[in-house]
PDB file of C-alpha atoms in Angstrom:
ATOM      1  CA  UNK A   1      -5.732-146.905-107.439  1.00 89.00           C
ATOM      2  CA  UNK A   2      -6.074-142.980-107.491  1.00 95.00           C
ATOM      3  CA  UNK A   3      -6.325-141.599-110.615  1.00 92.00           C
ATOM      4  CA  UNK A   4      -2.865-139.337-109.282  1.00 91.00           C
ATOM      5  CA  UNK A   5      -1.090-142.949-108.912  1.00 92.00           C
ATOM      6  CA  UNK A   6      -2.453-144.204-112.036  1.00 91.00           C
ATOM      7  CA  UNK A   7      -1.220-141.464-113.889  1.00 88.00           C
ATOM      8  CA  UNK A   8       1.652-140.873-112.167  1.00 85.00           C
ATOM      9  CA  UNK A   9       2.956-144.717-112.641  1.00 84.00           C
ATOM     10  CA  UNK A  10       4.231-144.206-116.028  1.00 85.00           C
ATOM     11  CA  UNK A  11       6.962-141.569-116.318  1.00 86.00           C
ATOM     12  CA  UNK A  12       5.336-139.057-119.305  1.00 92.00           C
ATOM     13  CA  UNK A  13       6.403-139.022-122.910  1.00 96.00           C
ATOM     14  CA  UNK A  14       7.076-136.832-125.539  1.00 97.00           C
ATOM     15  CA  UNK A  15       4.371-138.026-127.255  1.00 97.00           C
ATOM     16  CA  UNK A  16       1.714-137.855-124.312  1.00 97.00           C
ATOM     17  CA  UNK A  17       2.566-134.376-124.608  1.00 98.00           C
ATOM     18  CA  UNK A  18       1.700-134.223-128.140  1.00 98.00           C
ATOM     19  CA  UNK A  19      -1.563-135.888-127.925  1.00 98.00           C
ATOM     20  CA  UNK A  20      -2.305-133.619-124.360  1.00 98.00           C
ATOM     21  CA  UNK A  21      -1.674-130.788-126.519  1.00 98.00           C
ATOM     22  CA  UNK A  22      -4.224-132.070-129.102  1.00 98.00           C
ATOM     23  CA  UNK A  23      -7.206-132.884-126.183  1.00 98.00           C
ATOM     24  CA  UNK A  24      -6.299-129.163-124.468  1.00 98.00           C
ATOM     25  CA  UNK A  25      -6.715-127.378-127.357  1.00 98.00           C
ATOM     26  CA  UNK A  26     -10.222-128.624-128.405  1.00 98.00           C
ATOM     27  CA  UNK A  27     -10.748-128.644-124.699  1.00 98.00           C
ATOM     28  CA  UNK A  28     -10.046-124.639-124.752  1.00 97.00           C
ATOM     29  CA  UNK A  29     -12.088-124.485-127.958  1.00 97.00           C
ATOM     30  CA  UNK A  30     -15.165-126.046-126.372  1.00 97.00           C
ATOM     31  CA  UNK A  31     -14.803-123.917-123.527  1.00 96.00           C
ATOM     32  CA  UNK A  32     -15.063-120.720-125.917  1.00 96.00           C
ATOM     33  CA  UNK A  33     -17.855-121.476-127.506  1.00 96.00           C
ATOM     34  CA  UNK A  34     -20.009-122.593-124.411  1.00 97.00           C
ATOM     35  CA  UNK A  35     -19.134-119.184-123.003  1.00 95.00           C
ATOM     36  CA  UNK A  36     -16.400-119.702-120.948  1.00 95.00           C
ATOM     37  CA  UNK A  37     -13.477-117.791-122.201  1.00 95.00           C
ATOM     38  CA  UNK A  38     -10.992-117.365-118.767  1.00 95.00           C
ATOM     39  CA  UNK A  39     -11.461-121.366-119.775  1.00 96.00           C
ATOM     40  CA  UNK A  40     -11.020-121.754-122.812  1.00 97.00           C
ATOM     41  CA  UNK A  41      -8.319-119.692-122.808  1.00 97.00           C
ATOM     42  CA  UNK A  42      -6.459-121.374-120.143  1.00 97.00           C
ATOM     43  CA  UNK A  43      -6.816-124.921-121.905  1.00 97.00           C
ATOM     44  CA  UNK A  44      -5.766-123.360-124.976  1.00 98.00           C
ATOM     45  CA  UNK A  45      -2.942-121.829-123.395  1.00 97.00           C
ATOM     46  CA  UNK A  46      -1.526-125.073-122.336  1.00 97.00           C
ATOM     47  CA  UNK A  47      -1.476-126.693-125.879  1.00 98.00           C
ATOM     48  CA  UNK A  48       0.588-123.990-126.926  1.00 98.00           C
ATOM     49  CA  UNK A  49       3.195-124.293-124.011  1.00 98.00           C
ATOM     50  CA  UNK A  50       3.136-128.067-125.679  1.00 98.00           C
ATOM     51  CA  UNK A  51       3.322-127.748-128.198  1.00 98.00           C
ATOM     52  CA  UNK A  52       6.484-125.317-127.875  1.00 98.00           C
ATOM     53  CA  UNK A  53       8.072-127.987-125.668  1.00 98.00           C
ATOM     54  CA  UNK A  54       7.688-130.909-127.834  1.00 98.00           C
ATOM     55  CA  UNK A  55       8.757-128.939-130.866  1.00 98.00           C
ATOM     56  CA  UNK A  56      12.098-127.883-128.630  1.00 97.00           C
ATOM     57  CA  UNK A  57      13.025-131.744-128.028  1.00 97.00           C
ATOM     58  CA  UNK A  58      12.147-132.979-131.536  1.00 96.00           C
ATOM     59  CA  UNK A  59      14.604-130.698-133.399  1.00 94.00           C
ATOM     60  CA  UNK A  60      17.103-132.176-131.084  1.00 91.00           C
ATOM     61  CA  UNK A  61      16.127-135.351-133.187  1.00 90.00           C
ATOM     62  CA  UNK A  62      13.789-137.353-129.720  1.00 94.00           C
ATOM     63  CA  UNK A  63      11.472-139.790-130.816  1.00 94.00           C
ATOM     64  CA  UNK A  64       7.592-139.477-129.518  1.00 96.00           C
ATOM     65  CA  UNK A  65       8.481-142.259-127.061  1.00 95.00           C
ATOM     66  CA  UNK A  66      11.099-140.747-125.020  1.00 95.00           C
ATOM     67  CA  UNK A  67      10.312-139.348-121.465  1.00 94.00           C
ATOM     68  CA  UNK A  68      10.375-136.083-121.423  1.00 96.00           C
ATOM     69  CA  UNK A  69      11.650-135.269-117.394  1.00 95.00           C
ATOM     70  CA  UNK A  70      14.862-135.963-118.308  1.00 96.00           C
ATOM     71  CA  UNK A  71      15.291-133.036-120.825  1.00 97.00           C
ATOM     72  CA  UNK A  72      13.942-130.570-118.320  1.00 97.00           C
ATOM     73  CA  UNK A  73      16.969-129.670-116.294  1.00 97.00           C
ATOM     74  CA  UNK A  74      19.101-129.374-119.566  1.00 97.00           C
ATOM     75  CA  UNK A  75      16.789-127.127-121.356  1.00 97.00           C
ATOM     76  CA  UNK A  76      16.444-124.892-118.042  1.00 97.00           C
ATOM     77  CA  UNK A  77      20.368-124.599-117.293  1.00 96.00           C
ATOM     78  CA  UNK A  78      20.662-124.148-121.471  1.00 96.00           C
ATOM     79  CA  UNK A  79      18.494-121.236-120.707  1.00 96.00           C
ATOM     80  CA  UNK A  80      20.146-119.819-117.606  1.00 95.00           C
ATOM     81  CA  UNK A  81      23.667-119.717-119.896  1.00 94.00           C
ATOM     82  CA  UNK A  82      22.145-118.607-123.153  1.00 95.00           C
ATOM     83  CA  UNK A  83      19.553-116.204-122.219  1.00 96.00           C
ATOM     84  CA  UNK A  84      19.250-115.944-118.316  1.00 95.00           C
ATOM     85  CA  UNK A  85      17.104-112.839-118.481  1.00 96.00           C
ATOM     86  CA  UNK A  86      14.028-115.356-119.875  1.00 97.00           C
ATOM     87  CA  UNK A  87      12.972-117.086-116.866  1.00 96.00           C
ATOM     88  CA  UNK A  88      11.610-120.341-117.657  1.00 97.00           C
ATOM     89  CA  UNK A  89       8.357-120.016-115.282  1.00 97.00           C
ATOM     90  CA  UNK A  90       8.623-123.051-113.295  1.00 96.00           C
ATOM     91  CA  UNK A  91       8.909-124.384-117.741  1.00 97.00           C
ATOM     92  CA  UNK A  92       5.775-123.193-118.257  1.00 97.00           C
ATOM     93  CA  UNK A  93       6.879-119.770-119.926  1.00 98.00           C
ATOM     94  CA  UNK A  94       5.816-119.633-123.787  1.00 98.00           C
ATOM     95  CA  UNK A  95       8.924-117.068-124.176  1.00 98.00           C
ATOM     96  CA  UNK A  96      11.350-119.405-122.781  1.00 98.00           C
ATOM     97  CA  UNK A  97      10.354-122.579-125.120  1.00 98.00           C
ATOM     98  CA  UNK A  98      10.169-119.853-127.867  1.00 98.00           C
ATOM     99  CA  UNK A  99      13.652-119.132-127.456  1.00 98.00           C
ATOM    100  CA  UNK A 100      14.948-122.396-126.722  1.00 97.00           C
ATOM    101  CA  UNK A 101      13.526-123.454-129.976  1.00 98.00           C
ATOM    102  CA  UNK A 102      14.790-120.636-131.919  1.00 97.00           C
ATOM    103  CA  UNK A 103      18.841-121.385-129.876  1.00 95.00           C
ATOM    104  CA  UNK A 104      18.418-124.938-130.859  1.00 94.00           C
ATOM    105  CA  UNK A 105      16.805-124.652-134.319  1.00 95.00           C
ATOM    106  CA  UNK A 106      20.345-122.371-135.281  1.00 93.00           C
ATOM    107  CA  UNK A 107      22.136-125.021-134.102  1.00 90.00           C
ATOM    108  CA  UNK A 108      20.922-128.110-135.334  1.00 87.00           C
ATOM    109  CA  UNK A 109      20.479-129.742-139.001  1.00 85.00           C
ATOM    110  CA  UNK A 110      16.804-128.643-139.845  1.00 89.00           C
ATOM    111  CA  UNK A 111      15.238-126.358-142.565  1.00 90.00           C
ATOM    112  CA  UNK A 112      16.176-122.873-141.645  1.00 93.00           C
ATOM    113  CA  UNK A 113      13.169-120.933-141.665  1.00 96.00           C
ATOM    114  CA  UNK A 114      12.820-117.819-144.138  1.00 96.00           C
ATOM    115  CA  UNK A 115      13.191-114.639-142.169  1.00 96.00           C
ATOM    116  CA  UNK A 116       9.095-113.963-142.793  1.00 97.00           C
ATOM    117  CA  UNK A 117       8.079-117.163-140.877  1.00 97.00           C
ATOM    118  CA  UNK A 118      10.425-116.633-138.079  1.00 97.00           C
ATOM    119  CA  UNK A 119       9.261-112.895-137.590  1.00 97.00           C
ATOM    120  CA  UNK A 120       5.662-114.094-137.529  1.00 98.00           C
ATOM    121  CA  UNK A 121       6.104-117.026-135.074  1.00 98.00           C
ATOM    122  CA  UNK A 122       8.232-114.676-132.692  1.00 98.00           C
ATOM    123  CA  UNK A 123       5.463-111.897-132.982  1.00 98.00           C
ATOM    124  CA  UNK A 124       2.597-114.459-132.220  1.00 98.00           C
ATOM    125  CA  UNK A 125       4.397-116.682-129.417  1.00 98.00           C
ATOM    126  CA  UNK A 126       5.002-112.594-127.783  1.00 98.00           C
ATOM    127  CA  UNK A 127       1.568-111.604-127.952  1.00 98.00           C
ATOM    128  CA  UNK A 128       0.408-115.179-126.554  1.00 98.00           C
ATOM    129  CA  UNK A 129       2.467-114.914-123.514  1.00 98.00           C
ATOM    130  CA  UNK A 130       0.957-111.572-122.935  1.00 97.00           C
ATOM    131  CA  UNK A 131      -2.494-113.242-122.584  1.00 97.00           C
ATOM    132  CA  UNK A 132      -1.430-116.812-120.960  1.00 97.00           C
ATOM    133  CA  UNK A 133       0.988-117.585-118.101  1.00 96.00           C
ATOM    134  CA  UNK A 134       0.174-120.376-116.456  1.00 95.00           C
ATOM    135  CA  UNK A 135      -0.143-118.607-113.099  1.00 94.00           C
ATOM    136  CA  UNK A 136      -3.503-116.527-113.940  1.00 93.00           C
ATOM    137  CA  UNK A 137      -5.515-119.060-112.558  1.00 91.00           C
ATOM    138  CA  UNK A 138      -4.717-116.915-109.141  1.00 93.00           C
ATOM    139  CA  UNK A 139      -6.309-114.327-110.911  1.00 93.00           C
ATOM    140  CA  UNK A 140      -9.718-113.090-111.604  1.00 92.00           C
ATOM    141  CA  UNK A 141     -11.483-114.198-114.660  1.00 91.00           C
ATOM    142  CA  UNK A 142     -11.677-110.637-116.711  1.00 92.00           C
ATOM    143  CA  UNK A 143     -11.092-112.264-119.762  1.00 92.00           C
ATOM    144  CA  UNK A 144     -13.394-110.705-122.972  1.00 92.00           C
ATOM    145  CA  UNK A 145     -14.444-113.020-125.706  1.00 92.00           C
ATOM    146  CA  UNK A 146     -12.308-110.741-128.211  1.00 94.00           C
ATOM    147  CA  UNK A 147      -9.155-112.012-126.175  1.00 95.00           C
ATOM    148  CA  UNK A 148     -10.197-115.810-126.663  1.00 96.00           C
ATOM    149  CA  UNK A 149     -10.503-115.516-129.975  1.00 96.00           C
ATOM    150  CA  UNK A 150      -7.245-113.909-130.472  1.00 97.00           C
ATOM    151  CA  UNK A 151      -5.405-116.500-128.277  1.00 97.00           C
ATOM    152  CA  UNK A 152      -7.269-119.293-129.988  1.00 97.00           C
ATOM    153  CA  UNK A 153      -6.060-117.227-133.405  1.00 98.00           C
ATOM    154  CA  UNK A 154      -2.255-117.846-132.068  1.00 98.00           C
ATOM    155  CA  UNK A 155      -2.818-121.188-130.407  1.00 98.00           C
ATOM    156  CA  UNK A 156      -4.501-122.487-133.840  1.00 98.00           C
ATOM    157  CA  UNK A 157      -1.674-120.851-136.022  1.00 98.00           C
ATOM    158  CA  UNK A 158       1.156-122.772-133.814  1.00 98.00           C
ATOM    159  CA  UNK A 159      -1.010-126.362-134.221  1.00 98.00           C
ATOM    160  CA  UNK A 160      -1.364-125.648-137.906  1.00 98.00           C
ATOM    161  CA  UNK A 161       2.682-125.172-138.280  1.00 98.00           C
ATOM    162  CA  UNK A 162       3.635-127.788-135.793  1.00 98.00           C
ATOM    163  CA  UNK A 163       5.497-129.697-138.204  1.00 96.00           C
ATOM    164  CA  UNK A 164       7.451-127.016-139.463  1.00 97.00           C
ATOM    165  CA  UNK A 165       8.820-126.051-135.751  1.00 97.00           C
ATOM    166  CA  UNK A 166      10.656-128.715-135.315  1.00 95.00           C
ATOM    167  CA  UNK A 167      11.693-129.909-139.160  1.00 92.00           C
TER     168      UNK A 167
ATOM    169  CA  UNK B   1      25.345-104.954 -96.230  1.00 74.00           C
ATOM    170  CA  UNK B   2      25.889-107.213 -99.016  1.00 78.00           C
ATOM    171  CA  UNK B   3      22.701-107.660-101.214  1.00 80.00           C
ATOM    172  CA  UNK B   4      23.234-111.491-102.611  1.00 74.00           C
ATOM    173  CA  UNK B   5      21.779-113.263-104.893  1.00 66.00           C
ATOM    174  CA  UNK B   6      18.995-115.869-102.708  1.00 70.00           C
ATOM    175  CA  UNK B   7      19.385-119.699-103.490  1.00 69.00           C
ATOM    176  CA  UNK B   8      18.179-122.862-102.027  1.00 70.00           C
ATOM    177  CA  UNK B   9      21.201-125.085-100.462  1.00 73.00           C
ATOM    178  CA  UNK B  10      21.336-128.589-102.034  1.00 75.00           C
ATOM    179  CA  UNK B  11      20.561-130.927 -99.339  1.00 82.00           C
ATOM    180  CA  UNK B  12      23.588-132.914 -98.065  1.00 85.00           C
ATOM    181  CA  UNK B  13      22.538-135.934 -99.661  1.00 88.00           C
ATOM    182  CA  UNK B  14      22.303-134.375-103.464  1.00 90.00           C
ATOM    183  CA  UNK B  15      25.772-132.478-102.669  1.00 93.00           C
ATOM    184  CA  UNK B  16      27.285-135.855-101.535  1.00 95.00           C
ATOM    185  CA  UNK B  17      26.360-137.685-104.492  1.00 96.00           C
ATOM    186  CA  UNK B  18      27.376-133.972-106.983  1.00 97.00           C
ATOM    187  CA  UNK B  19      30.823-134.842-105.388  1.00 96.00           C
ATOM    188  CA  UNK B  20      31.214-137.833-105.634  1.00 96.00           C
ATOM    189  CA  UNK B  21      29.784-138.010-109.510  1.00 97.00           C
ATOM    190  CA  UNK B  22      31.930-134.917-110.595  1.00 97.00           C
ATOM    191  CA  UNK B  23      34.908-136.997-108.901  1.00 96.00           C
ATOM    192  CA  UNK B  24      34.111-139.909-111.604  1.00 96.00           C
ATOM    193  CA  UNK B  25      33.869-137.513-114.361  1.00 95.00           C
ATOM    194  CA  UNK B  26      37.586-136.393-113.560  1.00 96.00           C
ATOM    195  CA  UNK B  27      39.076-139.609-113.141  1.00 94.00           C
ATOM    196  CA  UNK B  28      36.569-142.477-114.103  1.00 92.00           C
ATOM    197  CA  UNK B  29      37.206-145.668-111.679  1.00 90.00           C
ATOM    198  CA  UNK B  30      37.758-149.176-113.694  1.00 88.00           C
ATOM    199  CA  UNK B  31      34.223-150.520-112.340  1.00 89.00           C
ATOM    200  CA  UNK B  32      31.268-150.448-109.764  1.00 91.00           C
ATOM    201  CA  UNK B  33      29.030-147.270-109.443  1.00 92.00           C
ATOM    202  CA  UNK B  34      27.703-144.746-110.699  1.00 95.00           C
ATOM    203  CA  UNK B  35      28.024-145.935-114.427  1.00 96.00           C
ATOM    204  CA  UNK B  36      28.333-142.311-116.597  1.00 96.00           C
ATOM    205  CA  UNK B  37      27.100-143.356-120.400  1.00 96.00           C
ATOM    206  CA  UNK B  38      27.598-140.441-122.462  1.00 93.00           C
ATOM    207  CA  UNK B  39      26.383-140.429-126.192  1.00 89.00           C
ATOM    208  CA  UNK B  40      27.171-137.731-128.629  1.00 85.00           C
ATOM    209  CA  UNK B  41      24.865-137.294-131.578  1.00 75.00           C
ATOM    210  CA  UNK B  42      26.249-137.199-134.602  1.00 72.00           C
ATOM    211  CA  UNK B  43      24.081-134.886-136.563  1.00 73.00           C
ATOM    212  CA  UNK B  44      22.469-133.202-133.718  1.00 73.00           C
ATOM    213  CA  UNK B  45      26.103-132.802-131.758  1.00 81.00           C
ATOM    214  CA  UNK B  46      23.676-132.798-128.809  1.00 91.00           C
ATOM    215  CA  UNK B  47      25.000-134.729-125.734  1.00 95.00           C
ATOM    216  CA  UNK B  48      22.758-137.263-123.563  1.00 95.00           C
ATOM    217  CA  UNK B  49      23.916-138.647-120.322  1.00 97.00           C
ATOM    218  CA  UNK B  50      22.648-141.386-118.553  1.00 97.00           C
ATOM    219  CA  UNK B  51      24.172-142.114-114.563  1.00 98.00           C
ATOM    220  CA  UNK B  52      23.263-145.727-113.583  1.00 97.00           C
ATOM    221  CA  UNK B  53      23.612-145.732-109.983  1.00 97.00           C
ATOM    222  CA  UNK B  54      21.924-147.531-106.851  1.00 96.00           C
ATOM    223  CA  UNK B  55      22.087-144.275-104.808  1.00 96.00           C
ATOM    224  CA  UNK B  56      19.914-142.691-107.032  1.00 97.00           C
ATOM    225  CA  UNK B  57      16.847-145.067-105.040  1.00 94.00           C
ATOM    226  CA  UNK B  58      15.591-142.235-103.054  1.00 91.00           C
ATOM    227  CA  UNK B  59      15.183-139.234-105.011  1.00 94.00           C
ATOM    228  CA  UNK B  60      13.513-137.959-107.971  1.00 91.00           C
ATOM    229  CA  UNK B  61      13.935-137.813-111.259  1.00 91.00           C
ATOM    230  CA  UNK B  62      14.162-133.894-111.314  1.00 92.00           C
ATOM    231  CA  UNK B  63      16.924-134.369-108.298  1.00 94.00           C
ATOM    232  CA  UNK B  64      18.705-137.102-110.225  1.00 96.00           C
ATOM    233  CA  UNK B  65      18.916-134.477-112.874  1.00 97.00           C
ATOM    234  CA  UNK B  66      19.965-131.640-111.078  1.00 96.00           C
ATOM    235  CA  UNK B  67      22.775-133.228-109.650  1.00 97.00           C
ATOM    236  CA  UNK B  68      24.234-134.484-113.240  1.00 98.00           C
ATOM    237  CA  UNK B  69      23.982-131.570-114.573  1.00 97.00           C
ATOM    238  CA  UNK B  70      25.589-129.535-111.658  1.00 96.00           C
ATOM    239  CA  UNK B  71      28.733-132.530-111.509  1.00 97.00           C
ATOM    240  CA  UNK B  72      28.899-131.987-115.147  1.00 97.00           C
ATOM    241  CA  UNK B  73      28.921-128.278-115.301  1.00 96.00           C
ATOM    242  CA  UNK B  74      31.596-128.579-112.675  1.00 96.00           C
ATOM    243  CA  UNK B  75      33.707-130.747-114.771  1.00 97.00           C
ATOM    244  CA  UNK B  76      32.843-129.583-118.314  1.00 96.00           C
ATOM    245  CA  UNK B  77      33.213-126.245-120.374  1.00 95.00           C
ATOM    246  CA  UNK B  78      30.366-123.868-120.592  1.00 93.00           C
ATOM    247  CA  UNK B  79      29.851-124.896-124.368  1.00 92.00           C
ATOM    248  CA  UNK B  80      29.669-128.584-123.632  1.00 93.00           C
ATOM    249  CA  UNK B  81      26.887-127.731-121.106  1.00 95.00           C
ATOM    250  CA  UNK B  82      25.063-125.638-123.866  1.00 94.00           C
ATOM    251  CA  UNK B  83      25.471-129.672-125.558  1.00 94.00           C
ATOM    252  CA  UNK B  84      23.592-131.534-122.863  1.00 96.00           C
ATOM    253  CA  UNK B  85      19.759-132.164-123.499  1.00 96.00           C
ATOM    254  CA  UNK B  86      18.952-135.087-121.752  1.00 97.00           C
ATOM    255  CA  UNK B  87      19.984-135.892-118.307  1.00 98.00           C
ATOM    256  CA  UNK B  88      18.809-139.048-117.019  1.00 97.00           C
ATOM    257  CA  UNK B  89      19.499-140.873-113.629  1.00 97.00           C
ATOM    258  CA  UNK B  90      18.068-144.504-113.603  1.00 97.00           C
ATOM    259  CA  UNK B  91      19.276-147.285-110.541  1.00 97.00           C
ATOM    260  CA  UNK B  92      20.478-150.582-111.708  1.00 96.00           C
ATOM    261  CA  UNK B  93      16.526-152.049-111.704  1.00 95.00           C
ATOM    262  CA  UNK B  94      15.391-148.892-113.816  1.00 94.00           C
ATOM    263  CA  UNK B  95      17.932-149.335-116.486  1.00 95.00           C
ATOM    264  CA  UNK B  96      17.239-152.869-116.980  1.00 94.00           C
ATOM    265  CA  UNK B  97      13.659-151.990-116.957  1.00 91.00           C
ATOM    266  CA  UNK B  98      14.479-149.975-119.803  1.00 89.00           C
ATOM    267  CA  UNK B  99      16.877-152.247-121.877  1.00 90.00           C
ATOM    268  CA  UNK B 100      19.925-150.041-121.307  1.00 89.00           C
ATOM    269  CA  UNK B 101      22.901-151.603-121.525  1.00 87.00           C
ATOM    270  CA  UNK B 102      25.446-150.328-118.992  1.00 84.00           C
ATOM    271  CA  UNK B 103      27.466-153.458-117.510  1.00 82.00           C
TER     272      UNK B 103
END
């Protein structure tokens, strides 16, 4: 069977997404230290995105074996009535999971965050989506090695306070 | 001219099945298909719906979503939309596949 079939034969979970998130990132990280940065940064990018998305559904209380297509069309027509002016990117956007997760987090029963912790994970989710959207692949590589290390900076802060996203 | 707003037109099929699933929603027939289960969390208040239906066969999961969510925006307020987070069409072999309950 191809590996598209293969894959594609089991609908994807929440928690695939967590452990995708997990392989991406080192991925990315490999990448930047073999000298590939337009790479690394564009693996790294993606466990961020994931990391955003999984932390959206698990405040809304999903365990890591639900399937996560079925949440899609909610969260983008949440979006469209909360805060159309974010487009969700074809739900790749890192702005539109960040403020999904910040309309969600007001409204369900988790930890609010102090107002320091929320400023910082707005500010750092901003400047990451003004180095990674998932359509600069069309682009030319011009990436420096100072901008790797900055997005692996924000990438590494989100993985370090995953837990606290979505708590 | 009139500068509009650009959309893609459901396909007849999807705005068929829209119809006839927001025409459930507003008055619910005794039995046969689709099967709406709606669940409510209590501590989350989020709402997950789950349309067991045989017509759902040919189209994807991403279609089967679209359409719920359109029949229930139709039929519902805009804050129980806001509610919804999971929208899930499954066909009487998928659901049983997945242990759901729905007869």
């Amino acid at each position: 069977m191809a590996l598209r079939s293969r894959l594609e034969a089991i609908a994807e979970t929440i928690n695939d997404l967590v452990l995708a998130a997990e392989e991406k990132y080192w991925e990315g990280r490999e990448m930047m230290t073999a000298g590939r940065p337009g790479a690394g940064i564009y693996l790294t990018g993606y466990a961020a995105e994931m990391l955003l998305k999984t932390a959206v559904f698990r405040v809304d209380g999903a365990s890591l074996g639900d399937p996560v297509r079925p949440r899609l069309r909610p969260a983008r027509r949440t979006g469209s009535i909360a805060f159309p002016s974010v487009r969700d990117e074809g739900y790749h956007s890192l702005l539109f999971w960040c403020h999904l997760l910040l309309y969600w987090r007001r409204r369900r029963p988790v930890v609010a965050w102090d107002p320091a912790f929320r400023n910082d994970f707005l500010r750092r989710v901003r400047r990451l989506y003004s180095m990674w959207w998932v359509e600069m692949r069309y682009r030319p590589d011009r990436t420096t090695a100072p901008e790797a290390e900055d997005v692996l900076d924000l990438a590494s802060w989100l993985r370090a306070n995953y837990p606290r996203l979505w708590r | 001219m009139p500068v509009k707003e650009m959309s893609r037109k459901p396909s007849p099929q999807a705005e068929e099945l829209r119809e006839l699933l927001a025409r459930e929603w507003r008055k619910p027939a005794k039995s046969g298909e689709p099967v709406i289960l709606q669940r409510t969390g209590d501590a989350t208040h989020s709402t997950h719906l789950i349309v067991v239906w045989a017509k759902w066969d040919s189209l994807t999961q991403e279609e089967r979503s679209e359409i719920i969510m359109d029949a229930y925006q139709e039929t519902h307020s805009p804050e129980q939309v806001l509610n919804v987070t999971v929208a899930m069409g499954l066909t009487p072999d998928e659901a049983e596949k997945m242990k759901i309950a729905y007869k």
